[in-house]
mmCIF file of C-alpha atoms in Angstrom:
data_model
loop_
_atom_site.group_PDB
_atom_site.id
_atom_site.type_symbol
_atom_site.label_atom_id
_atom_site.label_comp_id
_atom_site.label_asym_id
_atom_site.label_seq_id
_atom_site.Cartn_x
_atom_site.Cartn_y
_atom_site.Cartn_z
ATOM 1 C CA MET A 11 1.860 -33.624 58.315
ATOM 2 C CA CYS A 12 5.471 -34.440 58.521
ATOM 3 C CA LYS A 13 6.778 -30.827 58.519
ATOM 4 C CA ARG A 14 4.530 -29.536 61.424
ATOM 5 C CA ALA A 15 4.961 -30.710 65.343
ATOM 6 C CA CYS A 16 4.262 -29.473 68.724
ATOM 7 C CA THR A 17 6.665 -29.154 71.445
ATOM 8 C CA ILE A 18 6.184 -29.121 74.829
ATOM 9 C CA LEU A 19 8.658 -27.876 77.755
ATOM 10 C CA VAL A 20 9.726 -30.503 80.479
ATOM 11 C CA HIS A 21 11.173 -28.400 83.622
ATOM 12 C CA LYS A 22 14.570 -29.802 84.226
ATOM 13 C CA LYS A 23 15.880 -27.588 87.356
ATOM 14 C CA GLY A 24 15.933 -24.022 88.576
ATOM 15 C CA ASN A 25 13.919 -20.894 87.779
ATOM 16 C CA HIS A 26 10.604 -21.515 86.281
ATOM 17 C CA ASP A 27 10.555 -18.043 84.806
ATOM 18 C CA ASP A 28 13.859 -19.076 82.656
ATOM 19 C CA PRO A 29 13.557 -21.142 79.145
ATOM 20 C CA ALA A 30 16.792 -22.362 79.395
ATOM 21 C CA ASN A 31 15.549 -24.463 82.551
ATOM 22 C CA PHE A 32 13.378 -26.795 80.154
ATOM 23 C CA ARG A 33 13.975 -29.750 78.129
ATOM 24 C CA PRO A 34 12.019 -29.230 74.789
ATOM 25 C CA ILE A 35 10.694 -32.285 73.661
ATOM 26 C CA THR A 36 9.037 -32.251 69.947
ATOM 27 C CA LEU A 37 5.737 -34.325 69.739
ATOM 28 C CA GLN A 38 5.366 -35.686 65.842
ATOM 29 C CA SER A 39 2.725 -38.026 64.237
ATOM 30 C CA VAL A 40 2.755 -41.473 64.204
ATOM 31 C CA PRO A 41 3.624 -42.118 60.951
ATOM 32 C CA VAL A 42 6.502 -39.967 60.999
ATOM 33 C CA ASN A 43 7.778 -41.440 63.705
ATOM 34 C CA ILE A 44 7.486 -45.322 62.151
ATOM 35 C CA PHE A 45 9.121 -43.694 58.891
ATOM 36 C CA THR A 46 12.206 -42.676 60.917
ATOM 37 C CA SER A 47 12.451 -45.823 62.537
ATOM 38 C CA PHE A 48 12.925 -47.040 58.969
ATOM 39 C CA LEU A 49 15.340 -44.545 58.189
ATOM 40 C CA LEU A 50 17.246 -45.503 61.381
ATOM 41 C CA ASN A 51 17.641 -49.094 60.612
ATOM 42 C CA THR A 52 19.016 -48.419 56.941
ATOM 43 C CA ILE A 53 21.857 -46.833 58.373
ATOM 44 C CA LEU A 54 22.790 -49.138 61.755
ATOM 45 C CA PHE A 55 25.395 -50.586 59.265
ATOM 46 C CA LEU A 56 27.631 -47.577 60.555
ATOM 47 C CA LYS A 57 27.953 -49.026 63.907
ATOM 48 C CA GLN A 58 28.558 -52.507 62.737
ATOM 49 C CA ASN A 59 31.045 -51.114 60.014
ATOM 50 C CA GLY A 60 32.954 -49.095 62.751
ATOM 51 C CA PHE A 61 32.067 -45.872 61.125
ATOM 52 C CA VAL A 62 31.097 -44.482 64.783
ATOM 53 C CA GLU A 63 33.231 -44.479 67.582
ATOM 54 C CA GLN A 64 31.672 -46.585 70.409
ATOM 55 C CA GLY A 65 34.651 -47.215 72.324
ATOM 56 C CA ILE A 66 34.739 -43.363 73.676
ATOM 57 C CA GLN A 67 30.866 -42.394 72.697
ATOM 58 C CA LYS A 68 28.405 -44.522 75.071
ATOM 59 C CA GLY A 69 25.193 -42.497 74.623
ATOM 60 C CA PHE A 70 22.483 -44.187 73.005
ATOM 61 C CA THR A 71 24.162 -47.181 72.152
ATOM 62 C CA HIS A 72 21.921 -50.476 72.536
ATOM 63 C CA GLY A 73 23.490 -53.307 74.727
ATOM 64 C CA VAL A 74 26.165 -51.104 76.598
ATOM 65 C CA SER A 75 26.055 -49.851 80.110
ATOM 66 C CA GLY A 76 28.019 -46.984 79.406
ATOM 67 C CA VAL A 77 27.306 -45.039 82.502
ATOM 68 C CA LEU A 78 28.562 -47.454 84.453
ATOM 69 C CA GLN A 79 31.600 -48.068 82.229
ATOM 70 C CA HIS A 80 32.457 -44.248 82.148
ATOM 71 C CA ARG A 81 31.956 -43.916 86.351
ATOM 72 C CA SER A 82 34.018 -47.150 86.800
ATOM 73 C CA ILE A 83 36.808 -46.056 84.768
ATOM 74 C CA MET A 84 36.813 -42.244 86.016
ATOM 75 C CA GLY A 85 37.007 -43.848 89.368
ATOM 76 C CA HIS A 86 39.614 -46.068 88.400
ATOM 77 C CA VAL A 87 41.988 -43.279 87.249
ATOM 78 C CA ILE A 88 41.630 -40.789 90.036
ATOM 79 C CA THR A 89 42.551 -44.219 92.473
ATOM 80 C CA LYS A 90 45.247 -44.709 90.179
ATOM 81 C CA ALA A 91 46.714 -41.321 90.430
ATOM 82 C CA PHE A 92 46.255 -41.166 94.035
ATOM 83 C CA LEU A 93 47.863 -44.325 94.976
ATOM 84 C CA LYS A 94 50.940 -44.355 92.381
ATOM 85 C CA GLN A 95 51.594 -40.409 92.598
ATOM 86 C CA ARG A 96 50.794 -39.871 89.097
ATOM 87 C CA SER A 97 49.515 -36.474 87.620
ATOM 88 C CA VAL A 98 46.020 -36.257 86.021
ATOM 89 C CA VAL A 99 43.891 -33.648 85.263
ATOM 90 C CA ILE A 100 40.187 -33.987 84.340
ATOM 91 C CA THR A 101 38.296 -31.269 82.798
ATOM 92 C CA LEU A 102 34.039 -31.845 82.209
ATOM 93 C CA LEU A 103 32.427 -30.089 79.491
ATOM 94 C CA ASP A 104 28.965 -29.033 78.674
ATOM 95 C CA LEU A 105 27.427 -27.573 75.732
ATOM 96 C CA LYS A 106 24.753 -25.067 76.015
ATOM 97 C CA ASN A 107 21.740 -26.631 74.797
ATOM 98 C CA ALA A 108 23.571 -29.063 72.619
ATOM 99 C CA PHE A 109 20.386 -30.943 70.939
ATOM 100 C CA GLY A 110 19.407 -27.691 70.483
ATOM 101 C CA GLU A 111 22.406 -25.929 68.717
ATOM 102 C CA VAL A 112 23.045 -28.527 66.001
ATOM 103 C CA HIS A 113 22.488 -26.946 62.730
ATOM 104 C CA HIS A 114 20.402 -28.563 60.102
ATOM 105 C CA SER A 115 23.508 -27.545 57.717
ATOM 106 C CA LEU A 116 25.817 -29.525 60.060
ATOM 107 C CA ILE A 117 23.614 -32.663 59.761
ATOM 108 C CA ASN A 118 23.663 -32.053 55.810
ATOM 109 C CA SER A 119 27.659 -31.973 56.042
ATOM 110 C CA VAL A 120 28.698 -34.978 58.394
ATOM 111 C CA LEU A 121 25.805 -37.383 56.720
ATOM 112 C CA PRO A 122 28.428 -38.119 53.410
ATOM 113 C CA TYR A 123 31.177 -38.022 55.537
ATOM 114 C CA HIS A 124 29.715 -41.143 57.290
ATOM 115 C CA HIS A 125 28.839 -42.986 53.598
ATOM 116 C CA ILE A 126 25.027 -42.624 54.216
ATOM 117 C CA PRO A 127 23.542 -43.338 51.045
ATOM 118 C CA GLN A 128 22.455 -40.426 48.751
ATOM 119 C CA THR A 129 18.830 -41.528 48.842
ATOM 120 C CA VAL A 130 18.411 -41.514 52.589
ATOM 121 C CA GLN A 131 20.537 -38.286 52.655
ATOM 122 C CA LEU A 132 17.821 -36.471 50.897
ATOM 123 C CA LEU A 133 14.867 -37.948 53.004
ATOM 124 C CA ILE A 134 16.712 -36.665 55.870
ATOM 125 C CA ALA A 135 17.360 -33.252 54.481
ATOM 126 C CA ASN A 136 13.959 -32.946 53.577
ATOM 127 C CA LEU A 137 12.330 -33.768 57.072
ATOM 128 C CA TYR A 138 14.243 -31.187 58.311
ATOM 129 C CA THR A 139 13.707 -28.624 55.394
ATOM 130 C CA GLY A 140 10.769 -25.830 56.176
ATOM 131 C CA PHE A 141 10.221 -27.874 59.480
ATOM 132 C CA HIS A 142 7.691 -25.936 62.051
ATOM 133 C CA SER A 143 6.688 -26.386 65.558
ATOM 134 C CA SER A 144 4.577 -24.525 67.876
ATOM 135 C CA ILE A 145 5.284 -24.348 71.600
ATOM 136 C CA ILE A 146 2.524 -25.340 73.647
ATOM 137 C CA PHE A 147 2.197 -24.099 77.232
ATOM 138 C CA TYR A 148 -0.686 -24.362 80.041
ATOM 139 C CA TYR A 149 -3.096 -21.709 78.730
ATOM 140 C CA PHE A 150 -2.293 -21.095 75.046
ATOM 141 C CA THR A 151 -0.008 -22.437 72.067
ATOM 142 C CA THR A 152 2.491 -20.165 69.891
ATOM 143 C CA PRO A 153 1.950 -19.758 66.016
ATOM 144 C CA ALA A 154 4.182 -22.221 64.329
ATOM 145 C CA ILE A 155 7.843 -21.310 64.416
ATOM 146 C CA PRO A 156 10.078 -22.111 62.189
ATOM 147 C CA PHE A 157 13.563 -24.635 63.003
ATOM 148 C CA GLN A 158 17.138 -23.448 61.836
ATOM 149 C CA SER A 159 18.725 -25.843 64.116
ATOM 150 C CA GLU A 160 18.002 -28.787 66.595
ATOM 151 C CA VAL A 161 18.258 -32.182 66.655
ATOM 152 C CA LEU A 162 14.286 -33.256 67.093
ATOM 153 C CA GLN A 163 14.137 -35.279 70.644
ATOM 154 C CA SER A 164 11.419 -36.900 69.492
ATOM 155 C CA TYR A 165 12.850 -38.933 66.644
ATOM 156 C CA SER A 166 14.100 -42.331 66.902
ATOM 157 C CA LEU A 167 16.745 -41.272 64.395
ATOM 158 C CA SER A 168 17.797 -38.027 66.287
ATOM 159 C CA PRO A 169 20.141 -39.715 69.068
ATOM 160 C CA LEU A 170 22.277 -41.557 66.093
ATOM 161 C CA LEU A 171 22.017 -37.939 64.453
ATOM 162 C CA PHE A 172 23.523 -36.379 67.130
ATOM 163 C CA ASN A 173 26.091 -38.845 67.463
ATOM 164 C CA LEU A 174 27.224 -38.692 63.756
ATOM 165 C CA CYS A 175 27.710 -34.619 64.198
ATOM 166 C CA PHE A 176 29.737 -35.073 67.592
ATOM 167 C CA ASN A 177 31.695 -38.282 65.742
ATOM 168 C CA THR A 178 33.501 -35.811 63.493
ATOM 169 C CA PHE A 179 35.438 -34.286 66.670
ATOM 170 C CA ILE A 180 35.870 -37.863 68.242
ATOM 171 C CA GLN A 181 37.488 -39.139 64.719
ATOM 172 C CA PHE A 182 39.709 -35.907 65.028
ATOM 173 C CA ILE A 183 41.282 -36.779 68.241
ATOM 174 C CA LYS A 184 41.962 -40.502 67.795
ATOM 175 C CA PRO A 185 45.280 -40.483 65.832
ATOM 176 C CA GLU A 186 47.892 -41.200 68.106
ATOM 177 C CA LYS A 187 49.176 -37.471 68.363
ATOM 178 C CA TYR A 188 46.368 -36.640 70.443
ATOM 179 C CA THR A 189 45.771 -40.000 71.840
ATOM 180 C CA HIS A 190 49.247 -40.072 73.411
ATOM 181 C CA LEU A 191 48.212 -36.744 75.568
ATOM 182 C CA GLY A 192 45.653 -38.724 77.444
ATOM 183 C CA PHE A 193 45.928 -40.281 80.976
ATOM 184 C CA SER A 194 46.796 -44.024 81.212
ATOM 185 C CA PRO A 195 45.377 -45.646 84.272
ATOM 186 C CA TYR A 196 47.183 -49.107 83.432
ATOM 187 C CA ASP A 197 50.504 -50.849 83.874
ATOM 188 C CA ALA A 198 53.697 -50.095 81.814
ATOM 189 C CA SER A 199 53.366 -53.846 80.872
ATOM 190 C CA ASP A 200 49.664 -53.417 79.603
ATOM 191 C CA CYS A 201 50.683 -52.447 76.216
ATOM 192 C CA LEU A 202 47.406 -53.433 74.726
ATOM 193 C CA PHE A 203 45.631 -50.542 76.468
ATOM 194 C CA HIS A 204 45.795 -46.971 75.150
ATOM 195 C CA PRO A 205 45.706 -43.613 77.187
ATOM 196 C CA ILE A 206 42.545 -42.482 77.788
ATOM 197 C CA GLN A 207 42.021 -38.918 76.528
ATOM 198 C CA TRP A 208 38.299 -38.274 76.386
ATOM 199 C CA PHE A 209 35.173 -39.756 77.632
ATOM 200 C CA GLN A 210 31.499 -39.102 75.853
ATOM 201 C CA PHE A 211 28.369 -40.187 76.683
ATOM 202 C CA ALA A 212 25.626 -38.191 74.700
ATOM 203 C CA ASP A 213 26.446 -34.803 75.243
ATOM 204 C CA ASP A 214 28.291 -35.146 78.716
ATOM 205 C CA ALA A 215 32.171 -35.051 78.082
ATOM 206 C CA ALA A 216 35.591 -35.191 80.119
ATOM 207 C CA VAL A 217 38.894 -34.401 79.082
ATOM 208 C CA LEU A 218 41.401 -36.890 81.088
ATOM 209 C CA THR A 219 45.243 -35.642 80.837
ATOM 210 C CA SER A 220 48.401 -36.220 82.567
ATOM 211 C CA ASN A 221 48.982 -32.436 83.056
ATOM 212 C CA GLU A 222 47.767 -29.214 82.056
ATOM 213 C CA ARG A 223 49.417 -28.333 78.985
ATOM 214 C CA LYS A 224 48.038 -31.727 77.316
ATOM 215 C CA ASN A 225 44.627 -30.775 78.470
ATOM 216 C CA GLN A 226 44.990 -27.520 77.145
ATOM 217 C CA LEU A 227 45.682 -28.869 73.772
ATOM 218 C CA ILE A 228 42.558 -30.944 73.703
ATOM 219 C CA LEU A 229 40.203 -28.070 74.940
ATOM 220 C CA ASN A 230 41.815 -26.027 72.019
ATOM 221 C CA CYS A 231 40.748 -28.160 69.413
ATOM 222 C CA PHE A 232 37.556 -28.983 70.977
ATOM 223 C CA THR A 233 37.082 -24.955 70.848
ATOM 224 C CA ARG A 234 38.222 -24.764 67.377
ATOM 225 C CA TRP A 235 35.802 -27.559 66.525
ATOM 226 C CA CYS A 236 32.680 -25.885 68.233
ATOM 227 C CA GLN A 237 33.447 -22.725 65.940
ATOM 228 C CA TRP A 238 33.675 -24.905 63.230
ATOM 229 C CA ALA A 239 30.467 -26.717 64.068
ATOM 230 C CA TYR A 240 28.242 -23.365 65.825
ATOM 231 C CA MET A 241 28.189 -24.747 68.917
ATOM 232 C CA GLN A 242 27.962 -22.601 71.779
ATOM 233 C CA ILE A 243 30.271 -23.809 75.267
ATOM 234 C CA HIS A 244 29.048 -23.011 78.620
ATOM 235 C CA VAL A 245 32.216 -22.167 80.246
ATOM 236 C CA GLU A 246 30.281 -21.540 83.552
ATOM 237 C CA LYS A 247 29.423 -25.216 83.860
ATOM 238 C CA TYR A 248 32.794 -26.412 82.855
ATOM 239 C CA ILE A 249 34.809 -27.766 85.898
ATOM 240 C CA THR A 250 38.581 -29.076 86.264
ATOM 241 C CA PHE A 251 39.955 -31.716 88.620
ATOM 242 C CA GLY A 252 43.602 -32.331 89.370
ATOM 243 C CA ILE A 253 46.065 -34.298 91.257
ATOM 244 C CA LYS A 254 49.759 -33.972 90.899
ATOM 245 C CA LYS A 255 52.880 -35.487 92.827
ATOM 246 C CA PHE A 256 54.226 -33.261 95.295
ATOM 247 C CA SER A 257 57.716 -34.179 96.945
ATOM 248 C CA THR A 258 56.774 -37.973 97.980
ATOM 249 C CA ARG A 259 52.894 -37.954 98.098
ATOM 250 C CA SER A 260 49.882 -36.837 95.873
ATOM 251 C CA LEU A 261 47.937 -34.215 96.476
ATOM 252 C CA GLN A 262 44.907 -32.515 94.969
ATOM 253 C CA PHE A 263 45.392 -29.131 93.185
ATOM 254 C CA GLN A 264 43.447 -26.810 90.778
ATOM 255 C CA PRO A 265 44.394 -26.595 87.578
ATOM 256 C CA LYS A 266 44.175 -23.214 84.937
ATOM 257 C CA PRO A 267 42.723 -24.371 81.707
ATOM 258 C CA LEU A 268 41.350 -21.608 79.632
ATOM 259 C CA ILE A 269 38.336 -21.759 76.928
ATOM 260 C CA ASN A 270 38.084 -18.827 75.027
ATOM 261 C CA SER A 271 40.629 -17.176 76.980
ATOM 262 C CA LYS A 272 38.447 -17.349 80.198
ATOM 263 C CA SER A 273 39.767 -19.527 82.982
ATOM 264 C CA LEU A 274 37.373 -22.597 84.358
ATOM 265 C CA PRO A 275 35.984 -23.162 87.892
ATOM 266 C CA THR A 276 38.313 -25.559 89.628
ATOM 267 C CA VAL A 277 37.156 -28.356 92.432
ATOM 268 C CA LYS A 278 38.185 -26.935 95.537
ATOM 269 C CA ASN A 279 40.584 -28.980 97.662
ATOM 270 C CA GLY A 280 38.385 -31.713 99.544
ATOM 271 C CA GLU A 281 35.700 -30.965 97.275
ATOM 272 C CA PRO A 282 34.075 -33.738 94.787
ATOM 273 C CA PHE A 283 32.928 -32.994 91.174
ATOM 274 C CA LYS A 284 29.652 -34.897 90.080
ATOM 275 C CA TYR A 285 30.197 -36.763 86.656
ATOM 276 C CA LEU A 286 27.037 -39.132 85.147
ATOM 277 C CA GLY A 287 25.272 -39.556 88.830
ATOM 278 C CA ARG A 288 28.359 -39.846 90.577
ATOM 279 C CA PHE A 289 30.692 -37.858 93.378
ATOM 280 C CA PHE A 290 34.278 -38.424 92.486
ATOM 281 C CA ASN A 291 36.896 -36.814 95.593
ATOM 282 C CA PHE A 292 40.609 -37.063 95.903
ATOM 283 C CA GLU A 293 40.275 -39.805 98.437
ATOM 284 C CA MET A 294 37.509 -41.712 96.671
ATOM 285 C CA ASN A 295 35.998 -42.379 99.813
ATOM 286 C CA ASP A 296 32.103 -41.970 98.386
ATOM 287 C CA LYS A 297 31.431 -39.992 101.505
ATOM 288 C CA ASP A 298 29.781 -37.154 99.543
ATOM 289 C CA HIS A 299 27.441 -39.763 98.011
ATOM 290 C CA LYS A 300 26.743 -41.266 101.152
ATOM 291 C CA ASP A 301 25.353 -38.083 102.635
ATOM 292 C CA LEU A 302 23.428 -37.009 99.550
ATOM 293 C CA LEU A 303 21.935 -40.772 99.958
ATOM 294 C CA LEU A 304 21.245 -40.482 103.726
ATOM 295 C CA SER A 305 19.788 -37.167 103.282
ATOM 296 C CA SER A 306 17.503 -37.834 100.339
ATOM 297 C CA LEU A 307 15.893 -41.198 102.625
ATOM 298 C CA HIS A 308 15.627 -39.220 105.267
ATOM 299 C CA ASP A 309 13.489 -36.421 103.348
ATOM 300 C CA MET A 310 11.483 -39.231 101.376
ATOM 301 C CA LEU A 311 10.724 -40.742 104.653
ATOM 302 C CA GLN A 312 9.801 -37.786 106.431
ATOM 303 C CA THR A 313 7.312 -36.441 103.651
ATOM 304 C CA ASP A 314 5.811 -40.131 103.479
ATOM 305 C CA ASP A 315 5.007 -40.094 107.092
ATOM 306 C CA SER A 316 3.363 -36.785 107.234
ATOM 307 C CA LEU A 317 0.952 -37.827 104.358
ATOM 308 C CA HIS A 318 -2.651 -38.305 105.471
ATOM 309 C CA ILE A 319 -2.995 -41.648 104.339
ATOM 310 C CA HIS A 320 -3.701 -45.328 105.631
ATOM 311 C CA PRO A 321 -0.542 -46.469 106.703
ATOM 312 C CA LYS A 322 -0.766 -49.454 104.182
ATOM 313 C CA ASN A 323 -0.671 -46.949 101.248
ATOM 314 C CA LYS A 324 2.734 -45.401 103.109
ATOM 315 C CA LEU A 325 4.203 -48.772 103.026
ATOM 316 C CA LEU A 326 3.072 -49.026 99.227
ATOM 317 C CA LEU A 327 4.503 -45.644 98.181
ATOM 318 C CA TYR A 328 7.691 -46.928 99.672
ATOM 319 C CA HIS A 329 8.283 -49.893 98.171
ATOM 320 C CA ARG A 330 7.248 -48.554 94.911
ATOM 321 C CA TYR A 331 8.459 -44.813 94.853
ATOM 322 C CA ILE A 332 11.383 -44.583 97.798
ATOM 323 C CA ILE A 333 13.119 -48.019 96.986
ATOM 324 C CA SER A 334 13.457 -47.415 93.289
ATOM 325 C CA LYS A 335 14.843 -43.572 93.687
ATOM 326 C CA LEU A 336 17.563 -45.282 96.025
ATOM 327 C CA SER A 337 18.273 -48.359 93.243
ATOM 328 C CA TRP A 338 19.797 -45.262 90.985
ATOM 329 C CA HIS A 339 22.038 -44.245 93.848
ATOM 330 C CA LEU A 340 23.115 -48.037 94.529
#
């Protein structure tokens, strides 16, 4: 029973005919989910003892508003570089099907690295050995397919396993020789604060450095780690943004970092980039997010008004749906 499951595909965006535009959610029996919850509780000592980095990786961390923290610091970095005429290069990273590309052999290798008891290692390895799942569509179900990779997104244990795998790279770039490559948004008197070279929220990552050369050095390290972990880099979804001092003022420029000898797309002058749901631009004026908010509000109100329902129900729809959609932006 614990070796069989069913997988449903939840559409994310784009063409419905492309399987890559769907998020697989694997559903298993209630006893298996309860069992993995017990396993999770047995290894929570990882966070308490600092074996898992929580200053950089903010995803799946209970009690931490990681999205708010990363977005606030990102905005502070860009504002500081603009006002203080300092150089900064920011590269947003994307892994192709990050959760689905975590090989089970990688999971087995990172567990002893994080001091997981051998009994728990064997239990986790047994869960993923010989695992099969059937893909459920509207009109038919596929035969059982063996899984050689993927951190199952239905397990309560899965987020921590993914963090453990990525934590091997975060621990690699924590020494001072990589930390000094980052950008420091603090004043020289703030000696207690270290430069920031990496943001991580689940599988969304960003590299922050003070120039192109340092950015390239960290990207080279990340490329080598992906080769070791058999993770696929989605170069087309990478993007890089830069600010540099020219004469007596700061200007936006287009850095040219490389991944596997391929140039990354750059943010054009005057245009924004999007990180964790927020738009960032050179002037940090939130204009693009305001335009998106007004456009979304207009479309939702127009759709609500066109419905052939009682006005009272339109007000309920506005109160219960439209306001909640706006609250994410605000």
